[in-house]
């Protein structure tokens, strides 16, 4: 099955009761039993729900994994992944990680003895150099947020495999339409489904997709034992959003390429971060491991003046000033004070996340309107 067919059909069957084409919202907390322990495979809705099952089967197919397990947010999915580690063990992560992922590692898991090491993974050899006896997991985010750096997933996985270390790839920015980390050697894929998968800025949800069936047990256990589960209505909305994933991401990528080209020529703009440029240091890797360059673009300003950046961010009309990304509508944001506010300034500057850095999540509107909006705001 090809991707555009998978998003619509994989793992989804018409409802056996009515023939409904759309998976019904099984809005129930429990299921009747014929006799104690005799049931149809559903006992209690934290543990199993048919709407959630359809979504999980669909997500597993989109990422070419053995199973998918959904959680109530991307960060609760991440929490389930980090729970594979024991106190004293270490996770090596990309150094310009999503702010919330960084905060969870250093402010939550560190208290329980999980160690973190953040390295520049744009050179995979830096990962090899950072590995210690305690390293049990490598956490990759690519393209990175908000600098749009590219990590060579295959090269990192090769280094990890030599030492029997698990690799988890946060594939939120690319979406499964553009990149499938399991095909490149990753053991686990994480999604904040809140972003491209849902695509309509109306659901918060996370998912873990595993390469091997044997790894599913841990995540099903955490899903049930910790209980950060998505509700059936959210699972329905997610299934609906996914049906147009390929169309949305394709259009958003086309729009982003045009916007990046326009920004690059603008006299007020200092640097544009976009992996589609041949001059981008990760361009060749992106060409190899992605099927498009994504719809995220970030740029900073000559003079690096926050007030000028603020003026631009409050002057756009179609680009809404908001956190998040991956929806049909275009968003504009200021990573230093918004998504990455929890990262100390010195750490931010080290990775090029300057005070005037502006991040765009390019949506699927008509690109002429988006360009006109930016032209006015930058003018
Ligand atoms: C948003 C995001 C997360 C967190 O997901 P939530 O659904 O907001 O909990 C994790 N990683 C990346 C790359 C994200 O963009």
Tab-separated table of C-alpha atoms and ligand atoms in Angstrom:
chain	number	residue	atom	x	y	z
A	1	UNK	CA	0.000	0.000	0.000
A	2	UNK	CA	1.345	3.439	-0.940
A	3	UNK	CA	1.403	6.315	1.547
A	4	UNK	CA	-1.651	8.207	0.266
A	5	UNK	CA	-3.693	5.011	0.526
A	6	UNK	CA	-2.302	4.105	3.937
A	7	UNK	CA	-3.390	7.377	5.566
A	8	UNK	CA	-6.966	6.606	4.532
A	9	UNK	CA	-7.212	2.819	4.830
A	10	UNK	CA	-4.399	1.244	6.878
A	11	UNK	CA	-5.625	-0.395	10.080
A	12	UNK	CA	-9.142	0.953	9.634
A	13	UNK	CA	-12.170	-1.263	8.984
A	14	UNK	CA	-15.789	-0.174	8.556
A	15	UNK	CA	-17.694	-0.556	11.849
A	16	UNK	CA	-18.853	-4.198	12.231
A	17	UNK	CA	-22.166	-3.164	13.863
A	18	UNK	CA	-23.476	-0.636	11.320
A	19	UNK	CA	-21.026	-0.571	8.439
A	20	UNK	CA	-20.179	3.059	9.266
A	21	UNK	CA	-17.259	4.047	7.038
A	22	UNK	CA	-15.796	6.342	9.707
A	23	UNK	CA	-14.559	4.663	12.873
A	24	UNK	CA	-17.193	5.462	15.547
A	25	UNK	CA	-16.293	7.394	18.690
A	26	UNK	CA	-16.622	4.700	21.355
A	27	UNK	CA	-17.427	7.132	24.144
A	28	UNK	CA	-17.553	4.648	26.991
A	29	UNK	CA	-15.472	4.022	30.087
A	30	UNK	CA	-16.349	0.345	30.421
A	31	UNK	CA	-17.718	-2.684	28.527
A	32	UNK	CA	-20.292	-5.267	29.570
A	33	UNK	CA	-19.104	-8.822	30.329
A	34	UNK	CA	-21.211	-11.947	29.697
A	35	UNK	CA	-19.726	-13.649	32.729
A	36	UNK	CA	-16.767	-12.585	34.900
A	37	UNK	CA	-13.770	-12.446	32.565
A	38	UNK	CA	-15.833	-13.300	29.450
A	39	UNK	CA	-15.828	-10.300	27.085
A	40	UNK	CA	-15.064	-9.150	23.549
A	41	UNK	CA	-11.479	-8.099	24.319
A	42	UNK	CA	-12.508	-4.801	25.906
A	43	UNK	CA	-12.741	-4.432	29.694
A	44	UNK	CA	-12.016	-0.857	30.707
A	45	UNK	CA	-11.329	2.174	28.501
A	46	UNK	CA	-7.962	3.161	29.977
A	47	UNK	CA	-6.736	-0.260	28.842
A	48	UNK	CA	-8.532	-0.637	25.482
A	49	UNK	CA	-10.802	1.416	23.256
A	50	UNK	CA	-11.827	0.558	19.657
A	51	UNK	CA	-11.426	4.143	18.367
A	52	UNK	CA	-7.939	4.263	19.848
A	53	UNK	CA	-7.133	0.810	18.412
A	54	UNK	CA	-7.966	1.974	14.881
A	55	UNK	CA	-5.722	5.017	15.288
A	56	UNK	CA	-2.856	2.962	16.734
A	57	UNK	CA	-3.053	0.466	13.857
A	58	UNK	CA	-3.054	3.313	11.358
A	59	UNK	CA	-0.037	5.037	12.945
A	60	UNK	CA	1.952	1.783	13.052
A	61	UNK	CA	1.403	1.429	9.287
A	62	UNK	CA	2.389	5.045	8.538
A	63	UNK	CA	5.748	4.604	10.287
A	64	UNK	CA	6.367	1.032	9.061
A	65	UNK	CA	6.469	-0.144	12.691
A	66	UNK	CA	5.160	-3.249	14.439
A	67	UNK	CA	2.857	-1.329	16.799
A	68	UNK	CA	1.840	2.168	17.860
A	69	UNK	CA	0.786	3.226	21.342
A	70	UNK	CA	-0.983	6.566	21.862
A	71	UNK	CA	-0.704	8.908	24.824
A	72	UNK	CA	-2.488	12.063	25.901
A	73	UNK	CA	0.333	14.323	24.638
A	74	UNK	CA	3.701	14.163	22.909
A	75	UNK	CA	5.405	14.745	26.240
A	76	UNK	CA	3.544	11.900	27.970
A	77	UNK	CA	4.654	9.676	25.068
A	78	UNK	CA	8.222	10.846	25.701
A	79	UNK	CA	7.831	10.072	29.407
A	80	UNK	CA	6.873	6.494	28.492
A	81	UNK	CA	10.026	6.201	26.351
A	82	UNK	CA	12.373	7.517	29.053
A	83	UNK	CA	10.813	5.017	31.498
A	84	UNK	CA	12.724	2.317	29.589
A	85	UNK	CA	15.795	3.584	31.494
A	86	UNK	CA	16.792	2.824	35.085
A	87	UNK	CA	18.370	5.232	37.589
A	88	UNK	CA	22.058	5.771	36.773
A	89	UNK	CA	21.537	5.251	33.043
A	90	UNK	CA	21.978	7.982	30.479
A	91	UNK	CA	20.276	9.384	27.396
A	92	UNK	CA	22.247	11.323	24.786
A	93	UNK	CA	20.128	13.920	22.971
A	94	UNK	CA	20.433	16.496	20.229
A	95	UNK	CA	21.578	19.824	21.682
A	96	UNK	CA	18.830	21.955	20.156
A	97	UNK	CA	16.022	19.810	21.400
A	98	UNK	CA	12.356	20.863	21.600
A	99	UNK	CA	12.157	22.965	24.795
A	100	UNK	CA	9.580	20.763	26.520
A	101	UNK	CA	11.650	17.634	25.863
A	102	UNK	CA	14.731	19.328	27.340
A	103	UNK	CA	12.731	20.424	30.402
A	104	UNK	CA	11.379	16.904	30.961
A	105	UNK	CA	14.886	15.419	30.872
A	106	UNK	CA	16.601	17.957	33.134
A	107	UNK	CA	13.759	18.837	35.503
A	108	UNK	CA	11.794	15.578	35.813
A	109	UNK	CA	13.846	12.505	34.909
A	110	UNK	CA	17.078	13.891	36.387
A	111	UNK	CA	15.414	13.776	39.820
A	112	UNK	CA	15.010	10.018	39.400
A	113	UNK	CA	18.635	9.472	38.444
A	114	UNK	CA	18.334	9.465	34.646
A	115	UNK	CA	21.347	11.314	33.250
A	116	UNK	CA	21.254	13.492	30.123
A	117	UNK	CA	23.991	14.566	27.787
A	118	UNK	CA	23.282	17.020	24.960
A	119	UNK	CA	25.502	16.889	21.900
A	120	UNK	CA	25.684	18.486	18.476
A	121	UNK	CA	24.504	15.563	16.368
A	122	UNK	CA	24.970	17.293	13.019
A	123	UNK	CA	28.226	15.335	13.119
A	124	UNK	CA	27.244	11.765	14.034
A	125	UNK	CA	30.795	11.118	15.271
A	126	UNK	CA	30.044	13.432	18.210
A	127	UNK	CA	27.567	10.788	19.346
A	128	UNK	CA	30.228	8.078	19.312
A	129	UNK	CA	32.541	10.288	21.379
A	130	UNK	CA	29.813	11.000	23.952
A	131	UNK	CA	28.798	7.382	24.589
A	132	UNK	CA	29.662	6.142	28.071
A	133	UNK	CA	29.061	2.849	29.875
A	134	UNK	CA	25.808	4.280	31.189
A	135	UNK	CA	24.422	5.329	27.795
A	136	UNK	CA	21.269	3.345	27.109
A	137	UNK	CA	19.435	5.570	24.654
A	138	UNK	CA	20.085	8.100	21.926
A	139	UNK	CA	17.342	10.653	21.419
A	140	UNK	CA	17.345	12.216	17.976
A	141	UNK	CA	15.278	15.123	16.785
A	142	UNK	CA	15.565	15.973	13.085
A	143	UNK	CA	14.967	18.456	11.589
A	144	UNK	CA	15.712	20.215	14.871
A	145	UNK	CA	13.605	22.887	16.441
A	146	UNK	CA	13.941	25.800	15.780
A	147	UNK	CA	17.351	25.767	13.992
A	148	UNK	CA	16.307	23.198	11.343
A	149	UNK	CA	19.555	21.280	11.651
A	150	UNK	CA	19.629	17.812	10.126
A	151	UNK	CA	20.884	14.696	11.901
A	152	UNK	CA	21.916	11.661	9.855
A	153	UNK	CA	19.563	9.062	11.356
A	154	UNK	CA	21.197	6.116	9.595
A	155	UNK	CA	24.701	7.095	10.772
A	156	UNK	CA	23.563	7.576	14.391
A	157	UNK	CA	21.721	4.240	14.364
A	158	UNK	CA	24.809	2.475	13.039
A	159	UNK	CA	26.934	3.836	15.884
A	160	UNK	CA	24.238	2.943	18.428
A	161	UNK	CA	23.815	-0.623	17.107
A	162	UNK	CA	27.539	-1.313	17.594
A	163	UNK	CA	27.032	-0.660	21.309
A	164	UNK	CA	23.522	-2.106	21.669
A	165	UNK	CA	22.026	1.283	22.464
A	166	UNK	CA	18.392	2.117	21.649
A	167	UNK	CA	17.607	4.976	19.276
A	168	UNK	CA	14.415	6.991	19.547
A	169	UNK	CA	13.668	9.588	16.850
A	170	UNK	CA	11.244	12.440	17.498
A	171	UNK	CA	9.729	12.609	14.000
A	172	UNK	CA	7.255	15.412	14.775
A	173	UNK	CA	8.815	18.040	12.477
A	174	UNK	CA	9.062	15.818	9.410
A	175	UNK	CA	5.857	13.782	9.846
A	176	UNK	CA	5.710	10.225	8.475
A	177	UNK	CA	4.931	11.643	5.030
A	178	UNK	CA	8.474	12.990	4.743
A	179	UNK	CA	10.568	10.651	6.893
A	180	UNK	CA	10.366	7.119	8.342
A	181	UNK	CA	13.105	6.634	10.974
A	182	UNK	CA	12.410	2.907	11.478
A	183	UNK	CA	13.414	2.306	7.842
A	184	UNK	CA	16.709	4.060	8.673
A	185	UNK	CA	17.438	1.846	11.692
A	186	UNK	CA	15.643	3.523	14.616
A	187	UNK	CA	14.022	1.364	17.311
A	188	UNK	CA	11.366	3.862	18.403
A	189	UNK	CA	9.623	6.797	16.716
A	190	UNK	CA	7.921	9.502	18.732
A	191	UNK	CA	5.258	11.894	17.486
A	192	UNK	CA	3.601	14.878	18.951
A	193	UNK	CA	0.423	14.095	16.976
A	194	UNK	CA	-0.695	17.576	18.042
A	195	UNK	CA	1.261	18.924	15.063
A	196	UNK	CA	1.220	17.580	11.462
A	197	UNK	CA	-0.614	14.306	12.130
A	198	UNK	CA	-3.669	16.031	13.600
A	199	UNK	CA	-3.000	19.011	11.379
A	200	UNK	CA	-5.927	21.206	12.415
A	201	UNK	CA	-4.724	22.624	15.749
A	202	UNK	CA	-7.610	21.004	17.624
A	203	UNK	CA	-6.076	18.022	19.468
A	204	UNK	CA	-3.158	17.439	21.863
A	205	UNK	CA	-1.853	13.877	21.563
A	206	UNK	CA	1.314	11.802	21.402
A	207	UNK	CA	2.323	8.434	19.987
A	208	UNK	CA	5.165	5.970	20.169
A	209	UNK	CA	5.759	3.598	17.257
A	210	UNK	CA	8.041	0.611	17.808
A	211	UNK	CA	10.057	-1.339	15.282
A	212	UNK	CA	9.790	-4.689	17.081
A	213	UNK	CA	6.584	-6.202	18.424
A	214	UNK	CA	8.527	-7.208	21.567
A	215	UNK	CA	8.924	-3.550	22.543
A	216	UNK	CA	5.184	-2.870	22.440
A	217	UNK	CA	4.605	-4.545	25.824
A	218	UNK	CA	6.527	-1.900	27.746
A	219	UNK	CA	4.494	0.906	26.176
A	220	UNK	CA	1.141	-0.847	26.540
A	221	UNK	CA	2.016	-1.444	30.186
A	222	UNK	CA	2.940	2.224	30.786
A	223	UNK	CA	-0.148	3.380	28.859
A	224	UNK	CA	-2.326	1.370	31.236
A	225	UNK	CA	-0.290	1.620	34.448
A	226	UNK	CA	0.430	5.360	34.285
A	227	UNK	CA	-2.764	6.189	32.415
A	228	UNK	CA	-1.958	9.195	30.215
A	229	UNK	CA	-4.408	8.033	27.533
A	230	UNK	CA	-6.145	10.068	24.819
A	231	UNK	CA	-9.939	10.131	24.834
A	232	UNK	CA	-11.983	8.509	22.036
A	233	UNK	CA	-13.167	11.830	20.584
A	234	UNK	CA	-9.559	12.977	20.228
A	235	UNK	CA	-8.677	9.646	18.569
A	236	UNK	CA	-11.496	10.209	16.070
A	237	UNK	CA	-10.283	13.731	15.273
A	238	UNK	CA	-6.759	12.388	14.853
A	239	UNK	CA	-7.938	9.677	12.432
A	240	UNK	CA	-9.774	12.334	10.450
A	241	UNK	CA	-6.802	14.682	10.370
A	242	UNK	CA	-4.435	11.947	9.201
A	243	UNK	CA	-6.582	11.207	6.129
A	244	UNK	CA	-5.264	14.389	4.454
A	245	UNK	CA	-1.720	14.318	5.882
A	246	UNK	CA	-0.069	13.797	2.477
A	247	UNK	CA	-2.036	16.605	0.814
A	248	UNK	CA	-1.463	19.081	3.629
A	249	UNK	CA	2.241	18.436	4.087
A	250	UNK	CA	2.887	18.504	0.347
A	251	UNK	CA	1.253	21.937	-0.023
A	252	UNK	CA	2.871	23.290	3.134
A	253	UNK	CA	6.318	22.207	1.859
A	254	UNK	CA	5.747	23.984	-1.470
A	255	UNK	CA	4.682	27.168	0.345
A	256	UNK	CA	7.660	26.989	2.728
A	257	UNK	CA	10.161	26.699	-0.130
A	258	UNK	CA	8.781	29.871	-1.744
A	259	UNK	CA	8.752	31.760	1.542
A	260	UNK	CA	12.318	30.715	2.399
A	261	UNK	CA	13.514	31.951	-1.014
A	262	UNK	CA	11.754	35.266	-0.533
A	263	UNK	CA	13.141	35.783	2.978
A	264	UNK	CA	16.688	35.050	1.856
A	265	UNK	CA	16.621	38.094	-0.437
A	266	UNK	CA	15.125	40.461	2.140
A	267	UNK	CA	17.511	43.255	3.296
A	268	UNK	CA	16.437	43.013	6.976
A	269	UNK	CA	17.024	39.276	7.205
A	270	UNK	CA	20.342	37.963	8.510
A	271	UNK	CA	20.121	34.171	8.131
A	272	UNK	CA	17.386	31.833	6.939
A	273	UNK	CA	17.404	28.286	8.314
A	274	UNK	CA	15.836	25.937	5.785
A	275	UNK	CA	17.190	22.477	4.848
A	276	UNK	CA	16.010	22.872	1.249
A	277	UNK	CA	18.931	25.186	0.411
A	278	UNK	CA	21.879	23.497	-1.277
A	279	UNK	CA	24.074	25.627	1.024
A	280	UNK	CA	22.443	24.197	4.197
A	281	UNK	CA	25.035	21.940	5.902
A	282	UNK	CA	22.478	19.123	6.234
A	283	UNK	CA	21.033	19.433	2.723
A	284	UNK	CA	22.558	16.246	1.291
A	285	UNK	CA	21.474	14.181	4.312
A	286	UNK	CA	17.973	15.684	4.151
A	287	UNK	CA	17.776	14.765	0.459
A	288	UNK	CA	18.700	11.201	1.339
A	289	UNK	CA	16.496	10.596	4.364
A	290	UNK	CA	13.493	12.853	3.703
A	291	UNK	CA	11.021	13.042	0.831
A	292	UNK	CA	10.775	16.835	1.099
A	293	UNK	CA	12.351	19.592	3.173
A	294	UNK	CA	9.486	20.280	5.533
A	295	UNK	CA	7.390	23.364	6.147
A	296	UNK	CA	9.293	24.928	9.023
A	297	UNK	CA	11.495	27.957	8.350
A	298	UNK	CA	13.327	30.117	10.866
A	299	UNK	CA	15.263	33.336	10.372
A	300	UNK	CA	16.886	36.079	12.396
A	301	UNK	CA	17.464	39.742	11.745
A	302	UNK	CA	20.456	41.919	11.010
A	303	UNK	CA	21.341	43.656	14.275
A	304	UNK	CA	19.602	40.909	16.284
A	305	UNK	CA	17.163	43.363	17.874
A	306	UNK	CA	14.342	41.708	19.815
A	307	UNK	CA	12.077	44.756	19.544
A	308	UNK	CA	12.267	44.736	15.740
A	309	UNK	CA	11.467	41.003	15.759
A	310	UNK	CA	8.556	41.640	18.111
A	311	UNK	CA	7.250	44.318	15.754
A	312	UNK	CA	7.213	41.808	12.882
A	313	UNK	CA	5.537	39.095	14.948
A	314	UNK	CA	2.729	41.387	16.011
A	315	UNK	CA	2.228	42.866	12.521
A	316	UNK	CA	1.359	39.724	10.558
A	317	UNK	CA	-2.276	39.003	9.814
A	318	UNK	CA	-2.427	35.459	8.425
A	319	UNK	CA	0.636	34.213	10.337
A	320	UNK	CA	-0.891	33.907	13.796
A	321	UNK	CA	1.385	34.577	16.752
A	322	UNK	CA	1.108	31.293	18.618
A	323	UNK	CA	3.049	28.313	19.907
A	324	UNK	CA	2.784	24.955	18.138
A	325	UNK	CA	3.136	24.062	14.446
A	326	UNK	CA	1.916	21.728	11.757
A	327	UNK	CA	-1.644	22.993	11.405
A	328	UNK	CA	-3.372	24.139	8.223
A	329	UNK	CA	-2.946	27.757	9.324
A	330	UNK	CA	0.438	29.476	9.288
A	331	UNK	CA	1.944	30.396	12.636
A	332	UNK	CA	4.726	32.771	13.625
A	333	UNK	CA	6.616	32.526	16.887
A	334	UNK	CA	9.555	33.664	18.955
A	335	UNK	CA	11.405	30.564	20.204
A	336	UNK	CA	13.572	32.416	22.759
A	337	UNK	CA	10.554	33.560	24.764
A	338	UNK	CA	7.945	30.995	23.741
A	339	UNK	CA	8.770	27.350	22.965
A	340	UNK	CA	12.355	27.592	24.231
A	341	UNK	CA	11.792	29.895	27.215
A	342	UNK	CA	12.792	27.073	29.567
A	343	UNK	CA	16.309	26.885	28.061
A	344	UNK	CA	18.908	29.266	29.606
A	345	UNK	CA	20.026	32.132	27.295
A	346	UNK	CA	23.697	31.007	27.204
A	347	UNK	CA	22.560	27.547	26.064
A	348	UNK	CA	20.307	29.081	23.432
A	349	UNK	CA	22.998	31.341	21.991
A	350	UNK	CA	25.419	28.401	21.729
A	351	UNK	CA	23.157	26.791	19.124
A	352	UNK	CA	22.437	30.041	17.264
A	353	UNK	CA	19.022	30.616	18.825
A	354	UNK	CA	19.390	34.397	18.903
A	355	UNK	CA	17.036	36.953	20.476
A	356	UNK	CA	15.628	37.997	17.087
A	357	UNK	CA	15.087	34.472	15.778
A	358	UNK	CA	11.601	34.086	14.300
A	359	UNK	CA	10.100	30.698	13.537
A	360	UNK	CA	7.449	30.101	10.890
A	361	UNK	CA	5.188	27.091	10.660
A	362	UNK	CA	4.007	27.480	7.093
A	363	UNK	CA	0.436	26.363	6.495
A	364	UNK	CA	-1.578	25.534	3.404
A	365	UNK	CA	-3.052	28.949	2.583
A	366	UNK	CA	-2.444	30.549	-0.822
A	367	UNK	CA	1.223	31.437	-0.825
A	368	UNK	CA	0.642	34.868	-2.444
A	369	UNK	CA	-1.331	35.906	0.639
A	370	UNK	CA	1.370	34.574	2.967
A	371	UNK	CA	4.122	36.411	1.077
A	372	UNK	CA	2.074	39.612	1.085
A	373	UNK	CA	1.588	39.263	4.824
A	374	UNK	CA	5.328	38.913	5.482
A	375	UNK	CA	6.165	41.725	3.078
A	376	UNK	CA	3.916	44.111	4.977
A	377	UNK	CA	5.175	42.982	8.400
A	378	UNK	CA	8.861	43.240	7.468
A	379	UNK	CA	8.365	46.555	5.635
B	1	LIG	C1	5.231	19.800	20.411
B	1	LIG	C2	6.396	18.899	20.402
B	1	LIG	C3	6.570	17.946	21.411
B	1	LIG	C4	5.618	17.821	22.572
B	1	LIG	O1	4.352	17.400	22.201
B	1	LIG	P1	2.993	17.803	22.969
B	1	LIG	O2	1.949	17.118	22.164
B	1	LIG	O3	2.896	19.289	22.958
B	1	LIG	O4	3.117	17.270	24.357
B	1	LIG	C5	7.672	17.114	21.322
B	1	LIG	N1	8.564	17.223	20.317
B	1	LIG	C6	8.438	18.136	19.337
B	1	LIG	C7	9.463	18.202	18.248
B	1	LIG	C8	7.362	19.006	19.353
B	1	LIG	O5	7.245	19.931	18.384
